[in-house]
Amino acid sequence: MNIYNSKEIDETIPVDEELTDLAEFFKIFGDKTRLHILFLLFSKPETGVNELSDVMSMHQTAISHQLKILRHMRLVTYRKEGRNVFYSLNDQHIHDILNIGMQHVQEAQK
Amino acid sequence: MNIYNSKEIDETIPVDEELTDLAEFFKIFGDKTRLHILFLLFSKPETGVNELSDVMSMHQTAISHQLKILRHMRLVTYRKEGRNVFYSLNDQHIHDILNIGMQHVQEAQK
DNA sequence: TTTATATATGAATATATGAACATATATAAC
DNA sequence: GTTATATATGTTCATATATTCATATATAAA
C-alpha cells in the first residue's frame, strides 16, 4: 500500500507501451465534442446520428467522424436498423471516469 | 437512477462551459510524458526536475514545460529548496482516474 | 427506377500541441 | 565577483487533430 492507500497502482510505473495505450485512451475524453456525445448517449442510449447532430448543432459529418473514433476505441456500439444507426455506450469505465472528471471540475470552480 | 445505477451523472448533460473544462482536464492525461511524470510522482513524491528528466531520458526543458502545464491545472505542487524544486501530486482524483484508465487498458489487451 | 434520406468517408484546411534549441534566472560553490 | 548547477521560459518547427466540404453508399419512399 502506498500513501494513497491503493492496491492497484502502488509503486509500479507502467512500461512504455502501457503509457502509450493509456494516453490514447484518455485522449478520447480530451475533446468537447466527444464528451458531449458520450453524455448524450448516457442520458439516452440508442440515439441516432441525426439526433446527435441536431441536439449538438453540429454538422452530421463532424459527428460521424467522432463516432468513428469512439467506435474504434470501443467506447460505443451501434445497431443498424434500415438506414438508421443507433449508438450506445459500451464501457462501464466511462461512467466512472466522467464522474470523477466532473467532480474535479466542479471542485475547481469553488 | 439511470441504467448505469449512478446518482451523479443521471440524465444531466453538462453545459457548454462544463464540457470545455472537462475536456481541458482530461486532455492532461492524454499525453505519455505527463502520464509518466504523474506515475513517477506517485511512487516517489518530492521528486526533483533533474531526477525526472534522468529517469525519463528526456530533455530537462521538455519536463519543465510539462510540469508547468501540470502546475497550472493544479495536479502537482512544488516545494523549492535552494535551487532545487521538488514536485508532488496535488489531487486525490488523479489516483482514481489513473486506476480506472489502467484497468481499461489492461482489459483491452485480453 | 428515380428520388430522398441517413450515414460514412476522403481530402483540404485551420488550429493545437509537444519537443528541441537558445537563453534567462536564481542559487550555490569557488 | 566569477563560475557552475538547477530550473524555467520564449520561439520555432514538425506533427496531430478537428472541422468542413464534397462525395460515396445504402436503404426507403415515391
PDB file of C-alpha atoms (C1' of nucleotides) in Angstrom:
ATOM      1  CA  MET A   1       0.000   0.000   0.000  1.00  0.00           C
ATOM      2  CA  ASN A   2       1.317   3.407  -0.909  1.00  0.00           C
ATOM      3  CA  ILE A   3       0.493   6.727   0.708  1.00  0.00           C
ATOM      4  CA  TYR A   4      -2.640   6.944  -1.409  1.00  0.00           C
ATOM      5  CA  ASN A   5      -3.923   3.733   0.135  1.00  0.00           C
ATOM      6  CA  SER A   6      -4.098   1.982  -3.184  1.00  0.00           C
ATOM      7  CA  LYS A   7      -3.614  -1.600  -4.167  1.00  0.00           C
ATOM      8  CA  GLU A   8      -3.745  -1.068  -7.895  1.00  0.00           C
ATOM      9  CA  ILE A   9      -1.003   1.345  -8.804  1.00  0.00           C
ATOM     10  CA  ASP A  10       1.345   1.016  -5.838  1.00  0.00           C
ATOM     11  CA  GLU A  11       4.908   1.761  -6.796  1.00  0.00           C
ATOM     12  CA  THR A  12       4.615   0.298 -10.271  1.00  0.00           C
ATOM     13  CA  ILE A  13       5.400   2.593 -13.171  1.00  0.00           C
ATOM     14  CA  PRO A  14       3.716   1.424 -16.363  1.00  0.00           C
ATOM     15  CA  VAL A  15       6.043   0.417 -19.143  1.00  0.00           C
ATOM     16  CA  ASP A  16       6.346   2.484 -22.291  1.00  0.00           C
ATOM     17  CA  GLU A  17       3.649   0.637 -24.212  1.00  0.00           C
ATOM     18  CA  GLU A  18       1.190   0.879 -21.352  1.00  0.00           C
ATOM     19  CA  LEU A  19       1.802   4.609 -21.104  1.00  0.00           C
ATOM     20  CA  THR A  20       1.122   4.942 -24.819  1.00  0.00           C
ATOM     21  CA  ASP A  21      -2.129   2.996 -24.595  1.00  0.00           C
ATOM     22  CA  LEU A  22      -3.196   4.911 -21.526  1.00  0.00           C
ATOM     23  CA  ALA A  23      -2.536   8.248 -23.204  1.00  0.00           C
ATOM     24  CA  GLU A  24      -4.514   7.093 -26.259  1.00  0.00           C
ATOM     25  CA  PHE A  25      -7.392   6.155 -24.016  1.00  0.00           C
ATOM     26  CA  PHE A  26      -7.526   9.444 -22.108  1.00  0.00           C
ATOM     27  CA  LYS A  27      -7.071  11.456 -25.263  1.00  0.00           C
ATOM     28  CA  ILE A  28     -10.597  10.457 -26.243  1.00  0.00           C
ATOM     29  CA  PHE A  29     -12.054  12.328 -23.290  1.00  0.00           C
ATOM     30  CA  GLY A  30      -9.995  15.401 -24.062  1.00  0.00           C
ATOM     31  CA  ASP A  31     -12.410  16.654 -26.668  1.00  0.00           C
ATOM     32  CA  LYS A  32     -15.598  18.594 -26.083  1.00  0.00           C
ATOM     33  CA  THR A  33     -17.486  17.071 -28.990  1.00  0.00           C
ATOM     34  CA  ARG A  34     -16.737  13.502 -27.960  1.00  0.00           C
ATOM     35  CA  LEU A  35     -17.590  14.249 -24.322  1.00  0.00           C
ATOM     36  CA  HIS A  36     -20.884  15.731 -25.427  1.00  0.00           C
ATOM     37  CA  ILE A  37     -21.700  12.628 -27.465  1.00  0.00           C
ATOM     38  CA  LEU A  38     -20.833  10.376 -24.521  1.00  0.00           C
ATOM     39  CA  PHE A  39     -23.026  12.352 -22.128  1.00  0.00           C
ATOM     40  CA  LEU A  40     -25.895  12.290 -24.585  1.00  0.00           C
ATOM     41  CA  LEU A  41     -25.600   8.527 -25.004  1.00  0.00           C
ATOM     42  CA  PHE A  42     -25.607   8.273 -21.237  1.00  0.00           C
ATOM     43  CA  SER A  43     -28.913  10.003 -20.831  1.00  0.00           C
ATOM     44  CA  LYS A  44     -30.383   8.399 -23.942  1.00  0.00           C
ATOM     45  CA  PRO A  45     -28.930   5.132 -25.227  1.00  0.00           C
ATOM     46  CA  GLU A  46     -29.788   4.104 -28.783  1.00  0.00           C
ATOM     47  CA  THR A  47     -29.516   7.608 -30.171  1.00  0.00           C
ATOM     48  CA  GLY A  48     -29.271   8.110 -33.927  1.00  0.00           C
ATOM     49  CA  VAL A  49     -26.621  10.150 -35.690  1.00  0.00           C
ATOM     50  CA  ASN A  50     -29.015  12.798 -36.923  1.00  0.00           C
ATOM     51  CA  GLU A  51     -30.480  13.307 -33.495  1.00  0.00           C
ATOM     52  CA  LEU A  52     -26.976  13.744 -32.076  1.00  0.00           C
ATOM     53  CA  SER A  53     -26.055  16.325 -34.684  1.00  0.00           C
ATOM     54  CA  ASP A  54     -29.373  18.122 -34.191  1.00  0.00           C
ATOM     55  CA  VAL A  55     -29.041  18.332 -30.426  1.00  0.00           C
ATOM     56  CA  MET A  56     -25.394  19.338 -30.667  1.00  0.00           C
ATOM     57  CA  SER A  57     -25.983  21.792 -33.526  1.00  0.00           C
ATOM     58  CA  MET A  58     -23.047  20.402 -35.443  1.00  0.00           C
ATOM     59  CA  HIS A  59     -22.608  19.035 -38.937  1.00  0.00           C
ATOM     60  CA  GLN A  60     -23.532  15.390 -39.311  1.00  0.00           C
ATOM     61  CA  THR A  61     -20.150  14.638 -40.814  1.00  0.00           C
ATOM     62  CA  ALA A  62     -18.340  16.014 -37.778  1.00  0.00           C
ATOM     63  CA  ILE A  63     -20.396  13.741 -35.549  1.00  0.00           C
ATOM     64  CA  SER A  64     -19.778  10.727 -37.781  1.00  0.00           C
ATOM     65  CA  HIS A  65     -16.031  11.330 -37.679  1.00  0.00           C
ATOM     66  CA  GLN A  66     -16.055  11.442 -33.894  1.00  0.00           C
ATOM     67  CA  LEU A  67     -18.299   8.397 -33.668  1.00  0.00           C
ATOM     68  CA  LYS A  68     -15.777   6.547 -35.788  1.00  0.00           C
ATOM     69  CA  ILE A  69     -13.084   7.330 -33.213  1.00  0.00           C
ATOM     70  CA  LEU A  70     -15.339   6.301 -30.337  1.00  0.00           C
ATOM     71  CA  ARG A  71     -16.166   3.085 -32.189  1.00  0.00           C
ATOM     72  CA  HIS A  72     -12.520   2.246 -32.812  1.00  0.00           C
ATOM     73  CA  MET A  73     -11.706   2.821 -29.166  1.00  0.00           C
ATOM     74  CA  ARG A  74     -14.649   0.574 -28.331  1.00  0.00           C
ATOM     75  CA  LEU A  75     -16.394   3.152 -26.207  1.00  0.00           C
ATOM     76  CA  VAL A  76     -19.619   2.928 -28.191  1.00  0.00           C
ATOM     77  CA  THR A  77     -21.515   0.250 -30.045  1.00  0.00           C
ATOM     78  CA  TYR A  78     -24.121   0.635 -32.731  1.00  0.00           C
ATOM     79  CA  ARG A  79     -27.134  -1.118 -34.098  1.00  0.00           C
ATOM     80  CA  LYS A  80     -28.275  -0.683 -37.689  1.00  0.00           C
ATOM     81  CA  GLU A  81     -31.933  -0.534 -38.488  1.00  0.00           C
ATOM     82  CA  GLY A  82     -32.679   0.260 -42.075  1.00  0.00           C
ATOM     83  CA  ARG A  83     -30.787   3.405 -42.931  1.00  0.00           C
ATOM     84  CA  ASN A  84     -30.634   4.491 -39.299  1.00  0.00           C
ATOM     85  CA  VAL A  85     -27.763   3.714 -36.953  1.00  0.00           C
ATOM     86  CA  PHE A  86     -28.342   3.811 -33.232  1.00  0.00           C
ATOM     87  CA  TYR A  87     -25.393   4.318 -30.939  1.00  0.00           C
ATOM     88  CA  SER A  88     -24.948   3.333 -27.301  1.00  0.00           C
ATOM     89  CA  LEU A  89     -22.179   3.339 -24.724  1.00  0.00           C
ATOM     90  CA  ASN A  90     -20.018   0.253 -24.477  1.00  0.00           C
ATOM     91  CA  ASP A  91     -17.813   0.594 -21.460  1.00  0.00           C
ATOM     92  CA  GLN A  92     -18.571   0.639 -17.779  1.00  0.00           C
ATOM     93  CA  HIS A  93     -15.422   2.622 -17.081  1.00  0.00           C
ATOM     94  CA  ILE A  94     -16.678   5.623 -18.995  1.00  0.00           C
ATOM     95  CA  HIS A  95     -19.224   6.253 -16.341  1.00  0.00           C
ATOM     96  CA  ASP A  96     -16.692   6.259 -13.507  1.00  0.00           C
ATOM     97  CA  ILE A  97     -14.206   8.345 -15.417  1.00  0.00           C
ATOM     98  CA  LEU A  98     -16.700  11.019 -16.402  1.00  0.00           C
ATOM     99  CA  ASN A  99     -17.952  11.185 -12.830  1.00  0.00           C
ATOM    100  CA  ILE A 100     -14.511  11.741 -11.387  1.00  0.00           C
ATOM    101  CA  GLY A 101     -13.768  14.337 -14.022  1.00  0.00           C
ATOM    102  CA  MET A 102     -16.969  16.188 -13.268  1.00  0.00           C
ATOM    103  CA  GLN A 103     -16.207  16.135  -9.566  1.00  0.00           C
ATOM    104  CA  HIS A 104     -12.782  17.588 -10.230  1.00  0.00           C
ATOM    105  CA  VAL A 105     -14.077  20.326 -12.491  1.00  0.00           C
ATOM    106  CA  GLN A 106     -16.866  21.243 -10.105  1.00  0.00           C
ATOM    107  CA  GLU A 107     -14.495  21.422  -7.160  1.00  0.00           C
ATOM    108  CA  ALA A 108     -12.068  23.530  -9.160  1.00  0.00           C
ATOM    109  CA  GLN A 109     -14.744  26.183  -9.587  1.00  0.00           C
ATOM    110  CA  LYS A 110     -15.147  26.702  -5.843  1.00  0.00           C
TER     111      LYS A 110
ATOM    112  CA  MET B   1     -31.059   6.469 -11.142  1.00  0.00           C
ATOM    113  CA  ASN B   2     -30.213   5.712 -14.734  1.00  0.00           C
ATOM    114  CA  ILE B   3     -29.416   2.360 -16.279  1.00  0.00           C
ATOM    115  CA  TYR B   4     -25.832   2.682 -15.099  1.00  0.00           C
ATOM    116  CA  ASN B   5     -27.005   2.863 -11.499  1.00  0.00           C
ATOM    117  CA  SER B   6     -25.466   6.254 -10.950  1.00  0.00           C
ATOM    118  CA  LYS B   7     -26.526   9.141  -8.804  1.00  0.00           C
ATOM    119  CA  GLU B   8     -24.003  11.623 -10.092  1.00  0.00           C
ATOM    120  CA  ILE B   9     -24.490  11.994 -13.818  1.00  0.00           C
ATOM    121  CA  ASP B  10     -28.056  10.803 -14.221  1.00  0.00           C
ATOM    122  CA  GLU B  11     -29.760  12.434 -17.154  1.00  0.00           C
ATOM    123  CA  THR B  12     -27.911  15.712 -16.796  1.00  0.00           C
ATOM    124  CA  ILE B  13     -25.891  16.869 -19.772  1.00  0.00           C
ATOM    125  CA  PRO B  14     -23.165  19.310 -18.742  1.00  0.00           C
ATOM    126  CA  VAL B  15     -23.490  22.794 -20.158  1.00  0.00           C
ATOM    127  CA  ASP B  16     -21.065  24.067 -22.754  1.00  0.00           C
ATOM    128  CA  GLU B  17     -18.619  25.590 -20.280  1.00  0.00           C
ATOM    129  CA  GLU B  18     -18.518  22.439 -18.190  1.00  0.00           C
ATOM    130  CA  LEU B  19     -17.796  20.359 -21.274  1.00  0.00           C
ATOM    131  CA  THR B  20     -14.923  22.686 -22.130  1.00  0.00           C
ATOM    132  CA  ASP B  21     -13.449  22.475 -18.642  1.00  0.00           C
ATOM    133  CA  LEU B  22     -13.888  18.723 -18.566  1.00  0.00           C
ATOM    134  CA  ALA B  23     -12.151  18.308 -21.918  1.00  0.00           C
ATOM    135  CA  GLU B  24      -9.296  20.530 -20.705  1.00  0.00           C
ATOM    136  CA  PHE B  25      -8.965  18.378 -17.624  1.00  0.00           C
ATOM    137  CA  PHE B  26      -8.869  15.048 -19.441  1.00  0.00           C
ATOM    138  CA  LYS B  27      -6.528  16.418 -22.095  1.00  0.00           C
ATOM    139  CA  ILE B  28      -3.815  16.453 -19.458  1.00  0.00           C
ATOM    140  CA  PHE B  29      -3.908  12.687 -19.174  1.00  0.00           C
ATOM    141  CA  GLY B  30      -3.803  12.257 -22.920  1.00  0.00           C
ATOM    142  CA  ASP B  31      -0.046  12.623 -23.105  1.00  0.00           C
ATOM    143  CA  LYS B  32       2.559   9.973 -22.446  1.00  0.00           C
ATOM    144  CA  THR B  33       5.110  12.341 -20.936  1.00  0.00           C
ATOM    145  CA  ARG B  34       2.663  13.838 -18.465  1.00  0.00           C
ATOM    146  CA  LEU B  35       1.335  10.406 -17.503  1.00  0.00           C
ATOM    147  CA  HIS B  36       4.874   9.224 -16.898  1.00  0.00           C
ATOM    148  CA  ILE B  37       5.572  12.194 -14.637  1.00  0.00           C
ATOM    149  CA  LEU B  38       2.363  11.577 -12.696  1.00  0.00           C
ATOM    150  CA  PHE B  39       3.167   7.906 -12.175  1.00  0.00           C
ATOM    151  CA  LEU B  40       6.676   8.753 -11.053  1.00  0.00           C
ATOM    152  CA  LEU B  41       5.358  11.275  -8.538  1.00  0.00           C
ATOM    153  CA  PHE B  42       3.003   8.592  -7.327  1.00  0.00           C
ATOM    154  CA  SER B  43       5.715   6.176  -6.493  1.00  0.00           C
ATOM    155  CA  LYS B  44       8.080   8.875  -5.242  1.00  0.00           C
ATOM    156  CA  PRO B  45       6.644  12.169  -4.030  1.00  0.00           C
ATOM    157  CA  GLU B  46       9.036  15.113  -3.722  1.00  0.00           C
ATOM    158  CA  THR B  47      10.944  14.268  -6.872  1.00  0.00           C
ATOM    159  CA  GLY B  48      13.229  16.895  -8.400  1.00  0.00           C
ATOM    160  CA  VAL B  49      13.134  18.020 -12.025  1.00  0.00           C
ATOM    161  CA  ASN B  50      16.546  16.617 -12.886  1.00  0.00           C
ATOM    162  CA  GLU B  51      15.695  13.240 -11.453  1.00  0.00           C
ATOM    163  CA  LEU B  52      12.518  13.181 -13.521  1.00  0.00           C
ATOM    164  CA  SER B  53      14.363  14.034 -16.710  1.00  0.00           C
ATOM    165  CA  ASP B  54      17.068  11.482 -15.916  1.00  0.00           C
ATOM    166  CA  VAL B  55      14.642   8.655 -15.241  1.00  0.00           C
ATOM    167  CA  MET B  56      12.573   9.552 -18.275  1.00  0.00           C
ATOM    168  CA  SER B  57      15.571  10.128 -20.515  1.00  0.00           C
ATOM    169  CA  MET B  58      14.147  13.373 -21.811  1.00  0.00           C
ATOM    170  CA  HIS B  59      15.428  16.925 -22.027  1.00  0.00           C
ATOM    171  CA  GLN B  60      15.011  18.883 -18.846  1.00  0.00           C
ATOM    172  CA  THR B  61      13.231  21.650 -20.743  1.00  0.00           C
ATOM    173  CA  ALA B  62      10.608  19.238 -22.042  1.00  0.00           C
ATOM    174  CA  ILE B  63       9.934  18.105 -18.472  1.00  0.00           C
ATOM    175  CA  SER B  64       9.748  21.671 -17.193  1.00  0.00           C
ATOM    176  CA  HIS B  65       7.243  22.583 -19.883  1.00  0.00           C
ATOM    177  CA  GLN B  66       5.001  19.674 -18.931  1.00  0.00           C
ATOM    178  CA  LEU B  67       5.390  20.431 -15.225  1.00  0.00           C
ATOM    179  CA  LYS B  68       4.203  23.943 -15.972  1.00  0.00           C
ATOM    180  CA  ILE B  69       1.032  22.532 -17.504  1.00  0.00           C
ATOM    181  CA  LEU B  70       0.520  20.160 -14.578  1.00  0.00           C
ATOM    182  CA  ARG B  71       1.066  23.065 -12.182  1.00  0.00           C
ATOM    183  CA  HIS B  72      -1.447  25.288 -13.945  1.00  0.00           C
ATOM    184  CA  MET B  73      -4.022  22.519 -13.888  1.00  0.00           C
ATOM    185  CA  ARG B  74      -3.233  22.119 -10.183  1.00  0.00           C
ATOM    186  CA  LEU B  75      -2.372  18.452 -10.475  1.00  0.00           C
ATOM    187  CA  VAL B  76       1.042  18.911  -8.878  1.00  0.00           C
ATOM    188  CA  THR B  77       2.530  21.132  -6.221  1.00  0.00           C
ATOM    189  CA  TYR B  78       6.140  22.010  -5.666  1.00  0.00           C
ATOM    190  CA  ARG B  79       8.469  22.955  -2.876  1.00  0.00           C
ATOM    191  CA  LYS B  80      11.586  24.990  -3.503  1.00  0.00           C
ATOM    192  CA  GLU B  81      14.732  24.245  -1.592  1.00  0.00           C
ATOM    193  CA  GLY B  82      17.682  26.260  -2.722  1.00  0.00           C
ATOM    194  CA  ARG B  83      17.995  25.793  -6.434  1.00  0.00           C
ATOM    195  CA  ASN B  84      16.128  22.505  -6.346  1.00  0.00           C
ATOM    196  CA  VAL B  85      12.383  22.164  -6.891  1.00  0.00           C
ATOM    197  CA  PHE B  86      10.599  19.115  -5.587  1.00  0.00           C
ATOM    198  CA  TYR B  87       7.299  18.137  -7.149  1.00  0.00           C
ATOM    199  CA  SER B  88       4.428  16.126  -5.687  1.00  0.00           C
ATOM    200  CA  LEU B  89       0.904  15.183  -6.695  1.00  0.00           C
ATOM    201  CA  ASN B  90      -1.866  17.512  -5.651  1.00  0.00           C
ATOM    202  CA  ASP B  91      -5.159  15.865  -6.401  1.00  0.00           C
ATOM    203  CA  GLN B  92      -6.838  12.823  -4.979  1.00  0.00           C
ATOM    204  CA  HIS B  93      -8.792  12.343  -8.186  1.00  0.00           C
ATOM    205  CA  ILE B  94      -5.668  11.642 -10.183  1.00  0.00           C
ATOM    206  CA  HIS B  95      -5.245   8.375  -8.391  1.00  0.00           C
ATOM    207  CA  ASP B  96      -8.751   7.166  -9.164  1.00  0.00           C
ATOM    208  CA  ILE B  97      -8.615   8.315 -12.746  1.00  0.00           C
ATOM    209  CA  LEU B  98      -5.289   6.660 -13.486  1.00  0.00           C
ATOM    210  CA  ASN B  99      -6.502   3.452 -11.874  1.00  0.00           C
ATOM    211  CA  ILE B 100      -9.630   3.297 -13.983  1.00  0.00           C
ATOM    212  CA  GLY B 101      -7.617   4.050 -17.103  1.00  0.00           C
ATOM    213  CA  MET B 102      -5.127   1.299 -16.307  1.00  0.00           C
ATOM    214  CA  GLN B 103      -7.944  -1.160 -15.724  1.00  0.00           C
ATOM    215  CA  HIS B 104      -9.469  -0.274 -19.063  1.00  0.00           C
ATOM    216  CA  VAL B 105      -6.178  -0.596 -20.928  1.00  0.00           C
ATOM    217  CA  GLN B 106      -5.318  -3.876 -19.257  1.00  0.00           C
ATOM    218  CA  GLU B 107      -8.719  -5.347 -20.028  1.00  0.00           C
ATOM    219  CA  ALA B 108      -8.472  -4.194 -23.620  1.00  0.00           C
ATOM    220  CA  GLN B 109      -5.357  -6.301 -24.063  1.00  0.00           C
ATOM    221  CA  LYS B 110      -7.111  -9.540 -23.168  1.00  0.00           C
TER     222      LYS B 110
ATOM    223  C1'  DT C   1     -36.344   3.031 -61.151  1.00  0.00           C
ATOM    224  C1'  DT C   2     -35.843   7.613 -59.877  1.00  0.00           C
ATOM    225  C1'  DT C   3     -35.568  10.489 -55.809  1.00  0.00           C
ATOM    226  C1'  DA C   4     -34.978  11.415 -50.972  1.00  0.00           C
ATOM    227  C1'  DT C   5     -32.880  10.377 -46.588  1.00  0.00           C
ATOM    228  C1'  DA C   6     -29.357   8.590 -43.214  1.00  0.00           C
ATOM    229  C1'  DT C   7     -24.825   7.816 -42.516  1.00  0.00           C
ATOM    230  C1'  DA C   8     -19.893   7.236 -43.710  1.00  0.00           C
ATOM    231  C1'  DT C   9     -15.589   8.513 -45.746  1.00  0.00           C
ATOM    232  C1'  DG C  10     -11.714  11.083 -48.145  1.00  0.00           C
ATOM    233  C1'  DA C  11      -9.344  15.360 -48.852  1.00  0.00           C
ATOM    234  C1'  DA C  12      -8.257  20.002 -47.602  1.00  0.00           C
ATOM    235  C1'  DT C  13      -7.546  23.410 -44.187  1.00  0.00           C
ATOM    236  C1'  DA C  14      -7.019  25.614 -39.853  1.00  0.00           C
ATOM    237  C1'  DT C  15      -5.597  25.149 -35.280  1.00  0.00           C
ATOM    238  C1'  DA C  16      -3.428  22.899 -31.334  1.00  0.00           C
ATOM    239  C1'  DT C  17       0.373  20.756 -29.306  1.00  0.00           C
ATOM    240  C1'  DG C  18       4.909  18.662 -27.972  1.00  0.00           C
ATOM    241  C1'  DA C  19       9.762  18.711 -28.298  1.00  0.00           C
ATOM    242  C1'  DA C  20      14.118  20.969 -29.234  1.00  0.00           C
ATOM    243  C1'  DC C  21      17.065  24.805 -29.001  1.00  0.00           C
ATOM    244  C1'  DA C  22      18.556  29.026 -27.136  1.00  0.00           C
ATOM    245  C1'  DT C  23      18.515  31.659 -23.336  1.00  0.00           C
ATOM    246  C1'  DA C  24      17.084  33.648 -18.807  1.00  0.00           C
ATOM    247  C1'  DT C  25      17.005  33.427 -13.785  1.00  0.00           C
ATOM    248  C1'  DA C  26      18.169  32.046  -9.383  1.00  0.00           C
ATOM    249  C1'  DT C  27      21.078  29.982  -6.104  1.00  0.00           C
ATOM    250  C1'  DA C  28      25.272  27.593  -4.658  1.00  0.00           C
ATOM    251  C1'  DA C  29      30.221  26.811  -4.868  1.00  0.00           C
ATOM    252  C1'  DC C  30      34.674  28.584  -5.531  1.00  0.00           C
TER     253       DC C  30
ATOM    254  C1'  DG D   1      32.677  38.524  -8.035  1.00  0.00           C
ATOM    255  C1'  DT D   2      33.012  34.538 -11.213  1.00  0.00           C
ATOM    256  C1'  DT D   3      31.634  30.049 -12.416  1.00  0.00           C
ATOM    257  C1'  DA D   4      28.701  26.044 -12.094  1.00  0.00           C
ATOM    258  C1'  DT D   5      24.259  23.997 -11.411  1.00  0.00           C
ATOM    259  C1'  DA D   6      19.077  23.581 -11.305  1.00  0.00           C
ATOM    260  C1'  DT D   7      15.117  25.042 -13.264  1.00  0.00           C
ATOM    261  C1'  DA D   8      12.099  28.000 -16.188  1.00  0.00           C
ATOM    262  C1'  DT D   9      10.638  30.265 -20.354  1.00  0.00           C
ATOM    263  C1'  DG D  10      10.251  32.062 -25.332  1.00  0.00           C
ATOM    264  C1'  DT D  11      10.425  30.662 -30.001  1.00  0.00           C
ATOM    265  C1'  DT D  12      10.423  27.650 -33.780  1.00  0.00           C
ATOM    266  C1'  DC D  13       9.211  23.537 -36.186  1.00  0.00           C
ATOM    267  C1'  DA D  14       7.062  19.258 -37.075  1.00  0.00           C
ATOM    268  C1'  DT D  15       3.125  16.737 -36.316  1.00  0.00           C
ATOM    269  C1'  DA D  16      -1.537  15.694 -34.721  1.00  0.00           C
ATOM    270  C1'  DT D  17      -6.269  16.751 -34.676  1.00  0.00           C
ATOM    271  C1'  DA D  18     -10.988  18.670 -35.551  1.00  0.00           C
ATOM    272  C1'  DT D  19     -13.970  20.556 -38.733  1.00  0.00           C
ATOM    273  C1'  DT D  20     -15.714  21.443 -43.259  1.00  0.00           C
ATOM    274  C1'  DC D  21     -16.814  20.357 -47.958  1.00  0.00           C
ATOM    275  C1'  DA D  22     -17.533  17.088 -51.463  1.00  0.00           C
ATOM    276  C1'  DT D  23     -18.912  12.753 -52.344  1.00  0.00           C
ATOM    277  C1'  DA D  24     -19.953   7.753 -51.694  1.00  0.00           C
ATOM    278  C1'  DT D  25     -23.057   4.177 -50.070  1.00  0.00           C
ATOM    279  C1'  DA D  26     -27.063   2.129 -48.542  1.00  0.00           C
ATOM    280  C1'  DT D  27     -31.871   1.929 -47.793  1.00  0.00           C
ATOM    281  C1'  DA D  28     -36.542   3.762 -48.019  1.00  0.00           C
ATOM    282  C1'  DA D  29     -40.147   6.254 -50.422  1.00  0.00           C
ATOM    283  C1'  DA D  30     -42.437   7.732 -54.469  1.00  0.00           C
TER     284       DA D  30
END
